[in-house]
Amino acid sequence: MKTHDTIIILDYGSQYSQLIARRVREAHVYSRLVSWSTPAGEVLALNPKGFILSGGPNSVYDTGAPTLPDYVLDSGLPVLGICYGMQLLARRFGGQVGYSQHREYGPATLQVDKTDDPLFSGWQVAGVEPHQSQVWMSHGDKVEALPSGFRPLAHSDNSPFAAAADVERGYYAVQFHPEVVHTTQGARLLSNFVHHICGCGADWTPVNFIEEQVELIRAQVGNGRVVLGLSGGVDSAVAAALIHRAIGEQLTCIFVDHGLLRQGEAAQVVETFQREQGMNLIAINAVEEYLEMLAGVTDPEQKRRLIGEKFVRIFEREANKLGQIDFLAQGTIYPDVIESAGKGKKDAHVIKTHHNVGGLPDDMEFELVEPLRELFKDEVRTVGTALGLPDSIIWRQPFPGPGLAIRCLGEITWERLERLRQADAIFVEELRHAEMLRLGTQQSFAVLLPVKSVGVMGDVRTYQEVIALRAVTTEDFMTADWARLPYELLAKVSRRIVNEVAGVNRVVLDITSKPPGTIEWE
Ligand code: XMP
């Protein structure tokens, strides 16, 4: 089987660590983010071709500060230290790290002094002062004297050793953060390190990934049978398509229509997977069951809990009807893996309970098939497209597991859900027309409020419900800003909703960022 070159990123707790892994993968090299304290055997088993040490919040002088494990240096492989990683390298080899109470945070101009180093290959940009470029600094301590063997490669106003290397041994170090977009040549620097210094091939591509996973899935599953819960979201859709490519008829997908989906969604799932992809798909209409269960429930956490539990029960019931099932497949992706690995951390703060439809029933005894465990969201999309899934599924905005239940504030009835669905469809349709659905906003939807307001239509006084429009721009959904949608677009959406949706006489716009707000209203 074809294997790929691997770069290991040791995580020292920087908020940017995941970004390092993404940039390396964008250079078509497989990378894995592991805690700095992961046992040597586990890391070396991955057969890396180089190491990157991330930044981190500590000072190397803190008692109990994370350290540089011996196996990294003993391996003889190239190492790139970023920020804290640089300080670890400097300290280990006898350099001097200056302690500072003040952080340098923000852009700086980097002047490359050793222009022929492979780290800066292709660095020069037309029209810009030769070998200068903007980098992003975020550090307190910094290296003040290099260890022997290290030579400076670049400086900035505040950092005489903004980049340095012991070229003989392949140890590189940068004070700035090449992984963030504010470092204009950062992606190139990381690509140079993994290709020119570690010697990795550009072999991490969707096609290679698919071929490799197809073989792995076949090897794992053999003649067994696999069941997968389709939610309509991107991750479970791509997982299904990939597993289907590997084992065809041995895969059965279960799709539970809980009545909380957006307009046309349930039909689209069936159309795409059953008709177009030719999969075994069991579509369960559980709308009545869910509505009965949710009658009179207004507390958001209770809605989530009930919906999550119900899904598990229906899924189990349907899976049991299938007879002998050996494996449960899931669309778990890399950020889920990293997030749950960090669950034990004391700073892990639970803001909402996120029950995912399609989530793992805790007490089910199946072996798991999770072919997307290694992928970031953008990679999942690329793989999905390569597998022939339509854009309407691949570029779908994130949709919460409990669906419209947490956007239908107050009591959930079929009538109110329909009202919300219609308003939401109008909003999305107008955003699509304006070509703002993907770039203008990363998540946008309507919310039905549990209040009524007075209005007048024709000569008649009305007393009806209120729709709030929510549209945000965000990179990672952890923070978000409200999208500055054009007034004309908003005017049209508002006019259409009030005219076309029975029972709604007022439209308001949510202009709260996250934090302090959240994206969803419940
Ligand atoms: P918040 O509202 O916390 O949302 O800013 C961040 C992202 O998570 C989604 N979200 C959920 N997804 N189950 C899910 O599967 C949930 O209960 C849930 N609540 C929020 C939200 O849509 C946004 O993308």
XYZ file of C-alpha atoms and ligand atoms in Angstrom:
546
model
C 0.000 0.000 0.000
C 1.151 3.503 -0.755
C 2.124 5.366 2.374
C 2.777 9.024 2.870
C 5.514 11.061 4.503
C 4.636 12.349 7.949
C 5.525 15.451 9.922
C 4.932 15.463 13.665
C 3.913 18.675 15.381
C 4.522 18.686 19.108
C 1.814 20.770 20.748
C 2.971 23.092 23.529
C -0.442 24.651 23.958
C -0.433 27.533 21.482
C -3.822 28.636 20.221
C -2.329 28.302 16.733
C -1.130 24.668 16.946
C -3.921 23.264 14.782
C -3.112 25.849 12.150
C 0.427 24.521 11.839
C -0.973 21.097 11.031
C -3.314 22.606 8.449
C -0.618 24.613 6.699
C 1.605 21.562 6.422
C -1.247 19.587 4.929
C -1.968 22.395 2.512
C 1.593 21.773 1.301
C 0.374 18.195 0.578
C 2.287 16.647 3.447
C 0.532 14.598 6.096
C 0.935 16.067 9.571
C -0.123 14.967 13.013
C -0.544 17.187 16.039
C 0.405 15.377 19.252
C 0.912 16.576 22.813
C 4.576 17.245 23.671
C 4.226 14.617 26.403
C 3.106 11.766 24.124
C 5.282 8.671 24.724
C 8.249 8.382 22.353
C 7.212 4.957 21.065
C 3.827 6.191 19.967
C 5.294 9.110 18.030
C 8.180 7.216 16.438
C 5.791 4.479 15.285
C 4.404 7.061 12.876
C 7.778 7.107 11.178
C 8.097 10.894 10.893
C 10.414 12.735 8.544
C 10.662 15.816 10.729
C 9.338 17.627 13.778
C 7.774 21.013 14.376
C 7.613 22.368 17.927
C 4.631 24.691 18.399
C 4.429 27.876 20.405
C 2.934 27.869 23.862
C 1.857 30.067 26.756
C 4.692 29.085 29.112
C 8.092 30.550 29.810
C 10.901 27.979 29.641
C 11.768 29.240 33.140
C 8.387 28.299 34.657
C 8.580 25.428 37.108
C 7.077 22.387 35.453
C 7.186 24.059 32.009
C 6.821 21.610 29.085
C 10.156 20.305 27.839
C 11.761 19.092 24.619
C 11.721 15.279 24.681
C 15.075 13.536 24.040
C 13.752 11.291 21.291
C 13.180 14.306 19.053
C 16.864 15.213 19.015
C 18.052 11.575 19.158
C 16.108 10.856 15.964
C 18.571 12.953 13.935
C 15.593 14.368 11.999
C 15.108 18.053 11.137
C 13.329 20.164 13.756
C 11.582 23.524 13.366
C 10.900 25.376 16.619
C 8.254 28.092 16.528
C 8.252 30.725 19.288
C 8.232 28.648 22.516
C 9.640 25.828 20.372
C 12.517 28.113 19.402
C 13.187 28.919 23.033
C 13.240 25.224 23.917
C 15.846 24.552 21.228
C 17.953 27.555 22.267
C 17.869 26.596 25.917
C 18.703 22.954 25.243
C 21.843 23.841 23.323
C 23.110 26.502 25.726
C 21.685 29.693 24.205
C 20.189 32.460 26.269
C 16.478 33.056 26.568
C 15.574 36.492 27.910
C 12.693 36.543 30.374
C 10.126 39.202 29.727
C 6.970 40.332 31.432
C 5.872 42.189 28.306
C 4.446 40.522 25.271
C 5.293 41.624 21.759
C 2.056 41.055 19.890
C 1.309 42.084 16.332
C 2.928 42.565 12.944
C 6.673 43.092 12.451
C 8.866 43.426 9.395
C 11.206 40.531 8.850
C 14.466 41.151 7.048
C 15.956 37.935 5.684
C 19.754 38.044 5.975
C 20.670 34.585 4.736
C 18.683 34.675 1.537
C 20.006 31.416 0.090
C 18.793 29.249 2.967
C 16.206 26.702 1.772
C 13.812 27.962 4.456
C 13.412 31.130 2.392
C 13.340 29.591 -1.033
C 10.972 31.511 -3.324
C 10.471 34.033 -0.551
C 11.052 37.183 -2.549
C 7.897 38.937 -3.702
C 7.774 41.146 -6.752
C 7.385 44.818 -5.933
C 8.399 44.413 -2.299
C 11.718 45.447 -0.772
C 14.001 42.450 -1.383
C 13.636 39.810 1.285
C 11.442 41.798 3.558
C 8.032 40.635 4.548
C 5.462 40.930 7.270
C 5.463 38.393 10.075
C 3.249 37.982 13.118
C 4.814 38.116 16.568
C 3.181 36.877 19.733
C 5.698 36.236 22.483
C 6.979 37.334 25.871
C 10.416 35.728 26.264
C 12.826 35.689 23.360
C 16.206 34.287 22.430
C 18.974 36.757 23.226
C 22.058 34.689 22.480
C 22.153 31.772 20.053
C 23.678 28.464 21.106
C 26.895 27.420 19.398
C 26.285 25.861 16.022
C 23.323 28.186 15.355
C 23.548 31.138 12.950
C 21.061 33.968 12.525
C 18.989 33.821 9.319
C 16.725 36.862 9.691
C 15.979 39.735 12.051
C 13.254 42.225 12.878
C 13.408 45.538 14.736
C 12.769 43.863 18.064
C 14.300 40.456 17.478
C 17.925 40.144 16.345
C 17.288 36.422 15.932
C 13.838 36.338 14.404
C 14.977 33.200 12.529
C 18.060 31.073 13.159
C 19.398 27.635 12.280
C 21.994 25.004 12.897
C 21.972 23.969 9.267
C 24.351 21.023 9.784
C 21.979 19.310 12.163
C 18.798 20.543 10.480
C 17.582 22.561 13.469
C 15.570 25.612 12.499
C 13.885 28.149 14.740
C 11.629 31.152 14.227
C 10.439 33.695 16.745
C 7.324 34.616 14.726
C 4.298 32.513 13.789
C 4.488 31.266 10.192
C 1.155 29.433 10.579
C -1.051 32.533 10.844
C -2.199 34.381 7.738
C -0.707 37.655 8.970
C 2.715 36.182 8.257
C 2.451 36.775 4.546
C 5.053 34.191 3.500
C 4.366 31.822 6.362
C 2.764 29.052 4.318
C 5.763 29.103 2.000
C 8.166 28.882 4.921
C 6.405 25.812 6.331
C 6.223 24.265 2.883
C 9.965 24.903 2.418
C 10.733 23.278 5.752
C 8.781 20.094 5.068
C 9.803 19.738 1.404
C 13.334 21.137 1.177
C 14.635 20.455 4.670
C 12.738 17.314 5.725
C 12.595 15.975 2.160
C 8.886 15.109 2.209
C 7.116 14.400 -1.072
C 3.858 16.165 -1.938
C 1.917 12.936 -1.500
C -0.985 13.956 0.728
C -3.693 14.404 -1.898
C -7.397 13.531 -1.922
C -6.891 10.794 -4.473
C -4.097 9.170 -2.463
C -6.151 9.529 0.672
C -9.164 7.848 -0.908
C -7.122 4.950 -2.309
C -5.409 4.413 1.001
C -8.612 4.532 3.034
C -10.418 2.196 0.649
C -7.738 -0.410 1.321
C -7.763 0.223 5.060
C -11.556 -0.017 5.271
C -11.571 -3.261 3.288
C -8.864 -4.688 5.543
C -10.713 -3.671 8.696
C -14.197 -4.741 7.666
C -13.508 -7.919 5.682
C -16.899 -9.500 5.002
C -18.536 -7.707 7.930
C -21.510 -5.399 7.773
C -21.369 -1.708 8.595
C -24.092 0.683 9.687
C -23.827 4.473 9.538
C -26.123 7.257 10.732
C -26.519 9.885 8.034
C -27.405 13.325 9.323
C -27.357 15.203 6.046
C -24.235 17.069 7.192
C -20.945 17.053 5.313
C -18.986 14.729 7.561
C -21.360 11.774 7.691
C -22.068 12.229 3.974
C -18.404 11.999 2.994
C -17.805 9.102 5.381
C -20.728 7.256 3.786
C -19.511 7.891 0.236
C -15.983 6.765 1.089
C -17.075 3.596 2.881
C -19.514 2.855 0.095
C -16.678 3.097 -2.421
C -14.710 0.582 -0.334
C -17.358 -2.001 0.524
C -20.515 -1.178 -1.462
C -23.461 -3.297 -0.366
C -21.928 -4.147 2.992
C -22.757 -0.617 4.140
C -26.235 0.364 5.268
C -27.044 3.978 6.102
C -29.804 4.991 8.454
C -31.319 8.437 8.099
C -33.744 9.589 10.761
C -36.051 12.378 9.637
C -36.994 14.026 12.914
C -38.970 16.812 11.280
C -36.437 19.378 12.460
C -34.595 19.697 9.157
C -34.644 22.651 6.808
C -36.883 22.908 3.772
C -36.299 20.144 1.244
C -33.427 18.606 3.192
C -34.859 15.187 3.961
C -35.804 14.651 0.313
C -32.353 15.747 -0.800
C -30.596 13.217 1.427
C -32.668 10.386 -0.001
C -32.195 11.644 -3.555
C -28.436 11.979 -3.249
C -27.593 8.810 -1.405
C -30.228 6.363 -2.534
C -30.790 7.432 -6.134
C -27.529 9.041 -7.189
C -24.991 7.134 -5.123
C -26.978 3.904 -5.083
C -26.486 3.215 -1.400
C -28.519 1.021 0.908
C -30.385 3.720 2.745
C -33.078 3.284 5.327
C -34.990 6.526 5.739
C -37.095 6.604 8.880
C -39.926 9.056 9.190
C -39.924 9.806 12.910
C -41.591 13.191 12.715
C -44.652 12.267 14.792
C -42.537 10.554 17.416
C -40.341 13.626 17.858
C -43.211 16.109 17.902
C -44.995 14.135 20.580
C -41.885 13.954 22.670
C -41.178 17.680 22.329
C -44.715 18.893 23.014
C -44.630 21.530 25.732
C -40.823 21.464 26.105
C -39.296 24.948 26.046
C -35.951 24.556 27.837
C -33.114 24.413 25.285
C -30.964 21.940 27.178
C -33.924 19.639 27.676
C -34.694 19.850 23.959
C -31.112 18.839 23.172
C -31.099 15.979 25.647
C -34.418 14.534 24.501
C -33.502 14.783 20.821
C -30.097 13.159 21.364
C -31.536 10.291 23.388
C -34.356 9.686 20.955
C -31.943 9.468 18.082
C -29.932 6.797 19.862
C -33.069 4.759 20.558
C -34.384 4.952 17.005
C -30.978 4.216 15.563
C -30.591 1.176 17.809
C -34.077 -0.052 16.978
C -33.453 0.194 13.235
C -29.944 -1.232 13.426
C -31.273 -4.231 15.362
C -33.776 -4.905 12.592
C -30.882 -5.323 10.172
C -29.669 -8.506 11.849
C -25.954 -9.103 12.268
C -24.064 -5.797 12.183
C -20.366 -5.751 12.981
C -19.270 -2.159 12.644
C -20.573 1.317 13.344
C -19.254 4.004 11.000
C -19.056 7.648 11.946
C -18.028 10.881 10.321
C -15.668 11.841 13.151
C -13.142 14.389 11.890
C -9.782 15.535 13.218
C -10.960 18.578 15.196
C -13.447 16.270 17.021
C -10.571 13.945 17.893
C -8.365 16.772 19.141
C -11.274 18.303 21.038
C -12.211 15.128 22.833
C -8.552 14.389 23.616
C -8.505 17.772 25.365
C -11.738 17.077 27.287
C -9.875 16.223 30.481
C -8.228 19.638 30.588
C -9.350 21.725 33.503
C -9.864 24.743 31.271
C -12.249 22.854 29.014
C -15.355 24.907 29.467
C -18.725 23.465 28.640
C -20.847 26.246 27.208
C -23.577 24.114 25.668
C -24.154 20.420 25.498
C -23.665 19.624 21.837
C -25.580 16.473 21.109
C -24.869 15.500 17.579
C -27.431 13.534 15.672
C -25.235 10.788 14.307
C -23.231 10.792 17.522
C -22.094 7.549 19.059
C -24.578 5.755 21.256
C -22.411 5.115 24.335
C -23.555 1.606 25.110
C -23.576 0.112 21.625
C -21.126 -2.685 21.128
C -19.773 -2.167 17.666
C -16.278 -1.726 16.428
C -15.884 1.750 14.938
C -15.059 2.679 11.357
C -13.988 6.320 11.202
C -12.177 6.983 7.942
C -12.137 10.785 8.336
C -10.487 10.857 11.757
C -7.364 12.418 10.296
C -8.983 15.141 8.214
C -9.694 18.807 8.725
C -13.010 20.136 7.454
C -11.572 21.615 4.262
C -9.905 18.282 3.495
C -13.202 16.479 4.093
C -14.771 18.739 1.475
C -12.001 18.099 -1.047
C -12.322 14.351 -0.544
C -16.119 14.553 -0.808
C -15.875 16.395 -4.104
C -13.369 13.846 -5.389
C -15.909 11.148 -4.455
C -18.544 12.854 -6.603
C -20.818 14.356 -3.956
C -22.746 17.443 -5.108
C -21.781 20.959 -4.016
C -25.116 21.327 -2.271
C -23.941 18.745 0.259
C -20.234 19.565 0.301
C -20.724 23.289 0.859
C -23.592 22.956 3.254
C -23.361 25.300 6.202
C -22.991 23.666 9.603
C -26.365 22.680 10.972
C -26.773 21.705 14.618
C -27.717 18.130 15.461
C -30.945 19.193 17.250
C -31.807 21.080 14.075
C -34.572 23.638 14.006
C -35.576 22.707 17.563
C -33.003 25.154 18.912
C -34.017 27.850 16.416
C -37.695 27.533 17.198
C -37.647 29.282 20.559
C -40.370 28.324 22.968
C -42.729 25.471 22.233
C -42.194 23.313 19.161
C -45.251 22.621 17.062
C -45.476 21.568 13.427
C -47.087 24.871 12.540
C -44.284 26.913 14.119
C -41.627 24.684 12.525
C -43.178 25.249 9.112
C -43.253 28.982 9.719
C -39.573 28.917 10.603
C -38.698 26.662 7.664
C -40.363 28.994 5.187
C -38.713 32.108 6.570
C -35.336 30.338 6.633
C -35.732 29.164 3.036
C -36.462 32.726 1.883
C -33.394 34.069 3.684
C -31.125 31.374 2.270
C -32.561 31.754 -1.228
C -31.917 35.487 -1.264
C -28.392 35.015 0.086
C -27.746 32.503 -2.669
C -29.055 34.884 -5.331
C -26.771 37.583 -4.018
C -23.895 35.036 -4.054
C -23.348 35.628 -0.377
C -24.047 32.163 0.905
C -20.475 30.930 1.050
C -18.271 33.989 1.149
C -20.535 36.667 2.624
C -21.483 34.509 5.596
C -20.395 31.138 6.879
C -23.588 30.467 8.788
C -26.940 32.122 8.269
C -30.431 31.195 9.315
C -33.749 32.368 10.644
C -34.869 32.070 14.251
C -38.493 32.066 15.361
C -38.956 34.029 18.577
C -41.442 33.128 21.318
C -43.009 36.592 21.341
C -45.725 38.270 19.376
C -45.854 41.845 18.221
C -48.488 44.137 16.822
C -48.568 45.082 13.167
C -50.889 46.316 10.502
C -51.539 44.653 7.169
C -53.910 46.427 4.817
C -56.386 47.899 7.246
C -56.170 45.033 9.652
C -54.328 45.011 12.951
C -52.191 41.889 13.321
C -50.693 40.216 16.379
C -48.179 37.669 15.148
C -44.742 36.123 15.630
C -41.264 37.590 15.063
C -38.437 36.213 12.928
C -34.842 37.109 13.759
C -32.227 36.840 11.019
C -28.820 35.571 12.096
C -25.831 35.660 9.735
C -22.229 35.459 10.855
C -18.766 35.535 9.389
C -16.297 33.220 11.085
C -13.227 31.102 10.467
C -13.722 28.446 13.072
C -17.152 29.028 14.686
C -15.400 29.591 18.018
C -15.568 33.340 17.505
C -17.773 35.111 15.002
C -18.883 38.519 13.866
C -22.312 39.445 12.510
C -22.235 39.630 8.729
C -22.619 43.112 7.274
C -25.267 42.154 4.727
C -26.363 44.773 2.192
C -29.438 46.765 3.242
C -31.146 46.015 -0.070
C -30.822 42.298 0.529
C -32.142 42.609 4.077
C -35.035 44.760 2.877
C -36.038 42.162 0.324
C -35.797 39.285 2.789
C -37.860 41.159 5.349
C -40.508 42.113 2.785
C -40.773 38.583 1.467
C -40.987 36.954 4.891
C -43.763 39.227 6.130
C -45.684 38.874 2.859
C -45.199 35.164 2.274
C -45.028 33.522 5.677
C -48.383 33.285 7.387
C -48.201 34.092 11.083
C -45.137 36.362 10.926
C -45.504 40.142 10.900
C -42.052 41.383 11.953
C -38.415 40.699 11.070
C -35.417 41.761 13.171
C -31.666 41.419 12.609
C -29.237 39.983 15.164
C -26.153 42.231 15.406
C -24.339 40.451 18.227
C -20.818 39.093 17.818
C -19.520 35.919 19.485
C -18.415 36.387 22.191
C -20.356 37.647 24.037
C -23.247 36.106 22.052
C -23.301 32.579 20.635
C -24.148 31.831 17.017
C -27.337 29.926 17.838
C -29.973 31.493 20.029
C -30.476 28.444 22.265
P -22.680 28.404 19.179
O -24.152 28.637 19.174
O -22.210 27.661 20.404
O -22.394 27.454 17.948
O -21.891 29.665 18.948
C -21.149 27.155 17.417
C -21.379 26.184 16.292
O -21.892 24.952 16.812
C -23.178 24.696 16.268
N -24.021 24.172 17.348
C -24.363 22.890 17.501
N -24.065 21.803 16.765
N -25.337 20.466 18.220
C -24.559 20.597 17.126
O -24.309 19.590 16.461
C -25.691 21.514 19.020
O -26.392 21.359 20.018
C -25.181 22.791 18.621
N -25.297 24.042 19.160
C -24.578 24.865 18.346
C -23.674 26.017 15.739
O -24.626 25.816 14.701
C -22.398 26.668 15.281
O -22.006 26.209 13.999
